[in-house]
PDB file of C-alpha atoms in Angstrom:
ATOM      1  CA  MET A  22       4.564  43.182   8.279  1.00 49.00           C
ATOM      2  CA  SER A  23       3.695  42.237  11.822  1.00 50.00           C
ATOM      3  CA  THR A  24       5.787  40.929  14.656  1.00 49.00           C
ATOM      4  CA  ILE A  25       5.282  37.627  16.475  1.00 51.00           C
ATOM      5  CA  ALA A  26       6.556  37.205  20.032  1.00 50.00           C
ATOM      6  CA  PHE A  27       7.277  33.921  21.805  1.00 50.00           C
ATOM      7  CA  PRO A  28       7.158  33.633  25.624  1.00 53.00           C
ATOM      8  CA  ILE A  29      10.524  33.191  27.339  1.00 54.00           C
ATOM      9  CA  GLY A  30      10.695  32.660  31.099  1.00 54.00           C
ATOM     10  CA  ASN A  31       8.061  33.728  33.649  1.00 53.00           C
ATOM     11  CA  GLY A  32       8.741  37.367  34.609  1.00 53.00           C
ATOM     12  CA  PRO A  33       8.189  40.787  33.102  1.00 56.00           C
ATOM     13  CA  GLY A  34       9.597  41.235  29.620  1.00 55.00           C
ATOM     14  CA  ARG A  35       9.128  37.546  28.801  1.00 54.00           C
ATOM     15  CA  TYR A  36       7.856  38.420  25.297  1.00 53.00           C
ATOM     16  CA  PRO A  37      10.892  39.877  23.541  1.00 53.00           C
ATOM     17  CA  GLU A  38      10.357  41.205  20.053  1.00 56.00           C
ATOM     18  CA  THR A  39      11.280  38.799  17.243  1.00 55.00           C
ATOM     19  CA  PRO A  40      12.220  39.622  13.671  1.00 57.00           C
ATOM     20  CA  PRO A  41       9.267  40.347  11.338  1.00 60.00           C
ATOM     21  CA  VAL A  42       7.609  37.315   9.704  1.00 56.00           C
ATOM     22  CA  PRO A  43       6.166  37.755   6.194  1.00 58.00           C
ATOM     23  CA  GLN A  44       2.350  37.738   6.085  1.00 59.00           C
ATOM     24  CA  THR A  45       0.232  36.109   3.392  1.00 60.00           C
ATOM     25  CA  LYS A  46      -3.458  36.942   3.544  1.00 68.00           C
ATOM     26  CA  GLY A  47      -3.242  37.420   7.296  1.00 68.00           C
ATOM     27  CA  VAL A  48      -1.347  34.165   7.955  1.00 70.00           C
ATOM     28  CA  ALA A  49       2.304  34.138   8.989  1.00 68.00           C
ATOM     29  CA  VAL A  50       4.506  32.155   6.591  1.00 67.00           C
ATOM     30  CA  ALA A  51       7.885  30.765   7.603  1.00 71.00           C
ATOM     31  CA  LYS A  52      10.586  31.383   5.023  1.00 72.00           C
ATOM     32  CA  THR A  53      14.264  30.687   4.795  1.00 73.00           C
ATOM     33  CA  GLU A  54      16.837  31.830   2.328  1.00 75.00           C
ATOM     34  CA  ALA A  55      19.649  29.989   4.078  1.00 77.00           C
ATOM     35  CA  ILE A  56      18.842  26.707   2.307  1.00 80.00           C
ATOM     36  CA  GLN A  57      18.311  26.831  -1.437  1.00 82.00           C
ATOM     37  CA  ARG A  58      15.878  24.524  -3.185  1.00 84.00           C
ATOM     38  CA  PRO A  59      17.769  21.947  -5.291  1.00 87.00           C
ATOM     39  CA  GLU A  60      17.336  22.003  -9.046  1.00 90.00           C
ATOM     40  CA  ALA A  61      15.490  19.200 -10.826  1.00 92.00           C
ATOM     41  CA  GLY A  62      17.777  16.243 -11.385  1.00 89.00           C
ATOM     42  CA  THR A  63      19.911  16.926  -8.308  1.00 88.00           C
ATOM     43  CA  GLU A  64      20.756  13.636  -6.590  1.00 87.00           C
ATOM     44  CA  LEU A  65      19.678  13.929  -2.973  1.00 85.00           C
ATOM     45  CA  PHE A  66      20.470  10.419  -1.718  1.00 86.00           C
ATOM     46  CA  GLU A  67      23.073   7.795  -2.493  1.00 82.00           C
ATOM     47  CA  GLY A  68      21.636   4.624  -4.016  1.00 79.00           C
ATOM     48  CA  ASP A  69      23.839   2.012  -2.349  1.00 85.00           C
ATOM     49  CA  LYS A  70      21.979  -1.216  -1.536  1.00 87.00           C
ATOM     50  CA  VAL A  71      22.781  -2.747   1.826  1.00 91.00           C
ATOM     51  CA  PHE A  72      21.334  -6.247   1.444  1.00 94.00           C
ATOM     52  CA  GLU A  73      21.903  -8.917  -1.197  1.00 94.00           C
ATOM     53  CA  ASP A  74      19.487  -8.839  -4.154  1.00 95.00           C
ATOM     54  CA  ILE A  75      17.710 -12.118  -3.365  1.00 96.00           C
ATOM     55  CA  GLN A  76      16.265 -14.121  -6.246  1.00 98.00           C
ATOM     56  CA  ALA A  77      14.069 -17.189  -5.751  1.00 98.00           C
ATOM     57  CA  LYS A  78      15.635 -20.608  -5.847  1.00 97.00           C
ATOM     58  CA  GLU A  79      13.851 -23.352  -7.762  1.00 96.00           C
ATOM     59  CA  GLY A  80      10.482 -24.124  -6.140  1.00 96.00           C
ATOM     60  CA  GLU A  81      10.457 -21.282  -3.594  1.00 98.00           C
ATOM     61  CA  SER A  82       7.133 -19.607  -2.970  1.00 98.00           C
ATOM     62  CA  ALA A  83       5.744 -16.482  -1.345  1.00 98.00           C
ATOM     63  CA  TYR A  84       2.347 -15.602   0.080  1.00 98.00           C
ATOM     64  CA  THR A  85       0.939 -12.154   0.760  1.00 97.00           C
ATOM     65  CA  PHE A  86      -2.036 -12.092   3.117  1.00 97.00           C
ATOM     66  CA  MET A  87      -4.038  -8.871   3.039  1.00 96.00           C
ATOM     67  CA  HIS A  88      -6.831  -7.927   5.419  1.00 95.00           C
ATOM     68  CA  THR A  89      -6.869  -4.218   4.600  1.00 92.00           C
ATOM     69  CA  VAL A  90      -9.328  -1.568   3.444  1.00 89.00           C
ATOM     70  CA  PRO A  91      -8.461  -0.473  -0.096  1.00 88.00           C
ATOM     71  CA  TYR A  92      -7.776   3.237  -0.612  1.00 85.00           C
ATOM     72  CA  GLU A  93      -7.855   4.042   3.137  1.00 84.00           C
ATOM     73  CA  GLY A  94      -4.111   4.453   3.079  1.00 83.00           C
ATOM     74  CA  SER A  95      -1.120   3.324   1.101  1.00 89.00           C
ATOM     75  CA  VAL A  96      -0.787  -0.120   2.738  1.00 91.00           C
ATOM     76  CA  GLY A  97      -2.809  -2.000   0.125  1.00 92.00           C
ATOM     77  CA  LEU A  98      -1.083  -0.546  -2.912  1.00 94.00           C
ATOM     78  CA  VAL A  99       2.406  -0.710  -1.398  1.00 95.00           C
ATOM     79  CA  ASN A 100       1.953  -4.381  -0.522  1.00 94.00           C
ATOM     80  CA  LEU A 101       0.609  -5.134  -4.009  1.00 97.00           C
ATOM     81  CA  LEU A 102       3.701  -3.500  -5.479  1.00 97.00           C
ATOM     82  CA  THR A 103       5.879  -5.505  -3.085  1.00 97.00           C
ATOM     83  CA  THR A 104       4.046  -8.722  -4.018  1.00 98.00           C
ATOM     84  CA  THR A 105       4.692  -7.961  -7.692  1.00 98.00           C
ATOM     85  CA  ARG A 106       8.407  -7.427  -6.930  1.00 98.00           C
ATOM     86  CA  VAL A 107       8.501 -10.785  -5.134  1.00 98.00           C
ATOM     87  CA  LEU A 108       6.883 -12.446  -8.174  1.00 98.00           C
ATOM     88  CA  ARG A 109       9.463 -10.835 -10.469  1.00 98.00           C
ATOM     89  CA  LYS A 110      12.238 -12.254  -8.281  1.00 98.00           C
ATOM     90  CA  GLY A 111      11.036 -15.696  -9.352  1.00 98.00           C
ATOM     91  CA  PHE A 112       8.910 -16.779  -6.394  1.00 98.00           C
ATOM     92  CA  LYS A 113       5.710 -18.754  -7.011  1.00 98.00           C
ATOM     93  CA  THR A 114       3.474 -16.015  -5.625  1.00 98.00           C
ATOM     94  CA  SER A 115      -0.024 -16.114  -4.120  1.00 98.00           C
ATOM     95  CA  LEU A 116      -2.051 -13.139  -2.898  1.00 98.00           C
ATOM     96  CA  ILE A 117      -4.687 -14.020  -0.299  1.00 98.00           C
ATOM     97  CA  LEU A 118      -7.399 -11.367   0.122  1.00 97.00           C
ATOM     98  CA  TYR A 119      -9.729 -11.714   3.092  1.00 96.00           C
ATOM     99  CA  GLY A 120     -11.875  -9.432   5.230  1.00 95.00           C
ATOM    100  CA  PRO A 121     -12.019  -5.973   3.650  1.00 95.00           C
ATOM    101  CA  GLY A 122      -9.069  -6.968   1.442  1.00 95.00           C
ATOM    102  CA  VAL A 123     -11.519  -8.695  -0.932  1.00 97.00           C
ATOM    103  CA  LEU A 124     -12.743  -5.248  -1.988  1.00 96.00           C
ATOM    104  CA  MET A 125      -9.357  -4.711  -3.637  1.00 96.00           C
ATOM    105  CA  ALA A 126     -10.370  -7.271  -6.278  1.00 97.00           C
ATOM    106  CA  SER A 127     -13.685  -5.625  -7.190  1.00 96.00           C
ATOM    107  CA  ALA A 128     -14.264  -5.514 -10.943  1.00 96.00           C
ATOM    108  CA  SER A 129     -17.116  -3.028 -10.513  1.00 95.00           C
ATOM    109  CA  ARG A 130     -14.950  -0.049  -9.509  1.00 93.00           C
ATOM    110  CA  GLY A 131     -14.790   3.093 -11.637  1.00 93.00           C
ATOM    111  CA  PHE A 132     -16.357   6.494 -12.161  1.00 95.00           C
ATOM    112  CA  PRO A 133     -18.460   7.592 -13.898  1.00 95.00           C
ATOM    113  CA  LYS A 134     -18.486   4.165 -15.563  1.00 96.00           C
ATOM    114  CA  VAL A 135     -17.039   0.841 -14.476  1.00 95.00           C
ATOM    115  CA  GLY A 136     -13.372   0.794 -15.393  1.00 93.00           C
ATOM    116  CA  ASP A 137     -13.078   4.584 -15.795  1.00 95.00           C
ATOM    117  CA  GLU A 138     -10.301   6.240 -13.830  1.00 94.00           C
ATOM    118  CA  ALA A 139     -11.801   9.353 -12.198  1.00 95.00           C
ATOM    119  CA  PHE A 140      -8.324  10.750 -11.501  1.00 94.00           C
ATOM    120  CA  PRO A 141      -4.779   9.490 -12.052  1.00 94.00           C
ATOM    121  CA  GLY A 142      -4.135   6.578  -9.712  1.00 92.00           C
ATOM    122  CA  HIS A 143      -7.802   5.959  -8.905  1.00 92.00           C
ATOM    123  CA  MET A 144      -7.625   2.449 -10.392  1.00 95.00           C
ATOM    124  CA  ALA A 145      -4.070   1.701  -9.211  1.00 95.00           C
ATOM    125  CA  ILE A 146      -5.088  -1.225  -6.994  1.00 96.00           C
ATOM    126  CA  ASN A 147      -7.153  -2.904  -9.730  1.00 96.00           C
ATOM    127  CA  ASN A 148      -4.388  -2.307 -12.271  1.00 96.00           C
ATOM    128  CA  GLN A 149      -1.750  -3.773  -9.958  1.00 97.00           C
ATOM    129  CA  ILE A 150      -3.828  -6.906  -9.336  1.00 98.00           C
ATOM    130  CA  LYS A 151      -4.243  -7.285 -13.107  1.00 98.00           C
ATOM    131  CA  THR A 152      -0.463  -6.938 -13.509  1.00 98.00           C
ATOM    132  CA  LEU A 153       0.132  -9.568 -10.840  1.00 98.00           C
ATOM    133  CA  LEU A 154      -2.257 -11.970 -12.588  1.00 98.00           C
ATOM    134  CA  SER A 155      -0.862 -11.299 -16.073  1.00 98.00           C
ATOM    135  CA  GLU A 156       2.669 -12.051 -14.853  1.00 98.00           C
ATOM    136  CA  GLY A 157       1.689 -15.425 -13.381  1.00 98.00           C
ATOM    137  CA  GLY A 158       0.737 -14.622  -9.794  1.00 98.00           C
ATOM    138  CA  LYS A 159      -2.292 -16.227  -8.188  1.00 98.00           C
ATOM    139  CA  VAL A 160      -4.936 -14.130  -6.456  1.00 98.00           C
ATOM    140  CA  TYR A 161      -7.552 -15.551  -4.099  1.00 98.00           C
ATOM    141  CA  ALA A 162     -10.492 -13.763  -2.432  1.00 98.00           C
ATOM    142  CA  CYS A 163     -12.575 -15.017   0.495  1.00 98.00           C
ATOM    143  CA  ARG A 164     -16.135 -15.573  -0.697  1.00 97.00           C
ATOM    144  CA  PHE A 165     -17.514 -15.166   2.840  1.00 97.00           C
ATOM    145  CA  ALA A 166     -16.018 -11.676   3.168  1.00 96.00           C
ATOM    146  CA  ALA A 167     -17.141 -10.775  -0.358  1.00 96.00           C
ATOM    147  CA  GLY A 168     -20.742 -11.972  -0.005  1.00 95.00           C
ATOM    148  CA  ALA A 169     -21.639 -12.036   3.677  1.00 95.00           C
ATOM    149  CA  LEU A 170     -19.779  -8.914   4.757  1.00 95.00           C
ATOM    150  CA  TYR A 171     -19.779  -6.686   1.664  1.00 95.00           C
ATOM    151  CA  GLY A 172     -22.634  -8.001  -0.511  1.00 95.00           C
ATOM    152  CA  MET A 173     -20.272  -8.504  -3.448  1.00 95.00           C
ATOM    153  CA  PRO A 174     -21.146 -11.520  -5.608  1.00 95.00           C
ATOM    154  CA  GLU A 175     -18.290 -13.635  -6.952  1.00 94.00           C
ATOM    155  CA  ASN A 176     -18.905 -12.474 -10.519  1.00 95.00           C
ATOM    156  CA  PHE A 177     -17.957  -8.952  -9.370  1.00 97.00           C
ATOM    157  CA  LEU A 178     -14.359 -10.109  -8.783  1.00 97.00           C
ATOM    158  CA  LEU A 179     -11.674  -9.249 -11.318  1.00 98.00           C
ATOM    159  CA  GLU A 180     -11.158 -11.855 -14.030  1.00 97.00           C
ATOM    160  CA  GLY A 181      -8.643 -14.426 -12.798  1.00 98.00           C
ATOM    161  CA  VAL A 182      -9.266 -13.911  -9.067  1.00 98.00           C
ATOM    162  CA  LYS A 183     -10.284 -17.228  -7.519  1.00 98.00           C
ATOM    163  CA  PRO A 184     -12.882 -17.137  -4.741  1.00 98.00           C
ATOM    164  CA  PHE A 185     -12.230 -19.485  -1.806  1.00 97.00           C
ATOM    165  CA  HIS A 186     -14.013 -20.869   1.261  1.00 97.00           C
ATOM    166  CA  PRO A 187     -13.474 -18.908   4.512  1.00 96.00           C
ATOM    167  CA  LEU A 188     -11.794 -21.942   6.100  1.00 97.00           C
ATOM    168  CA  ASP A 189      -9.100 -21.573   3.417  1.00 97.00           C
ATOM    169  CA  VAL A 190      -7.776 -18.419   5.105  1.00 96.00           C
ATOM    170  CA  LEU A 191      -6.187 -20.577   7.794  1.00 97.00           C
ATOM    171  CA  ASP A 192      -5.316 -23.427   5.447  1.00 98.00           C
ATOM    172  CA  SER A 193      -3.571 -21.087   3.006  1.00 98.00           C
ATOM    173  CA  ALA A 194      -1.445 -19.788   5.895  1.00 97.00           C
ATOM    174  CA  LEU A 195      -0.679 -23.368   6.966  1.00 98.00           C
ATOM    175  CA  THR A 196       0.175 -24.255   3.359  1.00 98.00           C
ATOM    176  CA  ALA A 197       2.622 -21.340   3.279  1.00 98.00           C
ATOM    177  CA  TRP A 198       4.128 -22.481   6.582  1.00 98.00           C
ATOM    178  CA  ARG A 199       4.447 -26.076   5.356  1.00 98.00           C
ATOM    179  CA  GLU A 200       6.159 -24.871   2.160  1.00 97.00           C
ATOM    180  CA  LYS A 201       8.534 -22.745   4.276  1.00 97.00           C
ATOM    181  CA  ALA A 202       7.393 -19.871   2.061  1.00 98.00           C
ATOM    182  CA  PHE A 203       8.119 -16.191   2.527  1.00 97.00           C
ATOM    183  CA  GLN A 204       5.032 -14.546   4.045  1.00 97.00           C
ATOM    184  CA  LEU A 205       3.971 -10.903   4.036  1.00 95.00           C
ATOM    185  CA  ASN A 206       1.013 -10.294   6.339  1.00 95.00           C
ATOM    186  CA  THR A 207      -1.021  -7.102   6.463  1.00 89.00           C
ATOM    187  CA  TRP A 208      -3.877  -6.691   8.882  1.00 87.00           C
ATOM    188  CA  THR A 209      -5.352  -3.200   9.117  1.00 81.00           C
ATOM    189  CA  LEU A 210      -8.739  -1.800  10.075  1.00 68.00           C
TER     190      LEU A 210
END
């Protein structure tokens, strides 16, 4: 075991000796025995909800607008899961994909073959969009972003995803506003 010293103050003797730190292959590893790891099944947090469990009233709608790069972080998947929760609360739900968000609806994803999941979760975005569609949600993808920006023809979109004109990005937002709909907006680079 070796000793690690931390500077304290400015004068002589500013590196007092500290207790030995265990070494693993030449790298110091912090370890504590003061806090024990909880056993599986141990409840760590209380599950009390703070807000009312809102359910849609007749005719209420929700729109999720996503301008996000799929798989570059958790934003896309988390917002798809949230959009699915909103749908299950009874809202007439529309997902608007534009900019790089259209790539989330690609039907040509997979490895080594289209549709194959290379590792668990690899197809999570596609699967969540399929779930949203199968449960009655509507999914739209900007054909300008798909074709002009990413070279993705419309027939490469997942079955059930409706391509739309780029001017519909604004008009879908105005439609949501006019309907007084709940809106979830994600804009990432």
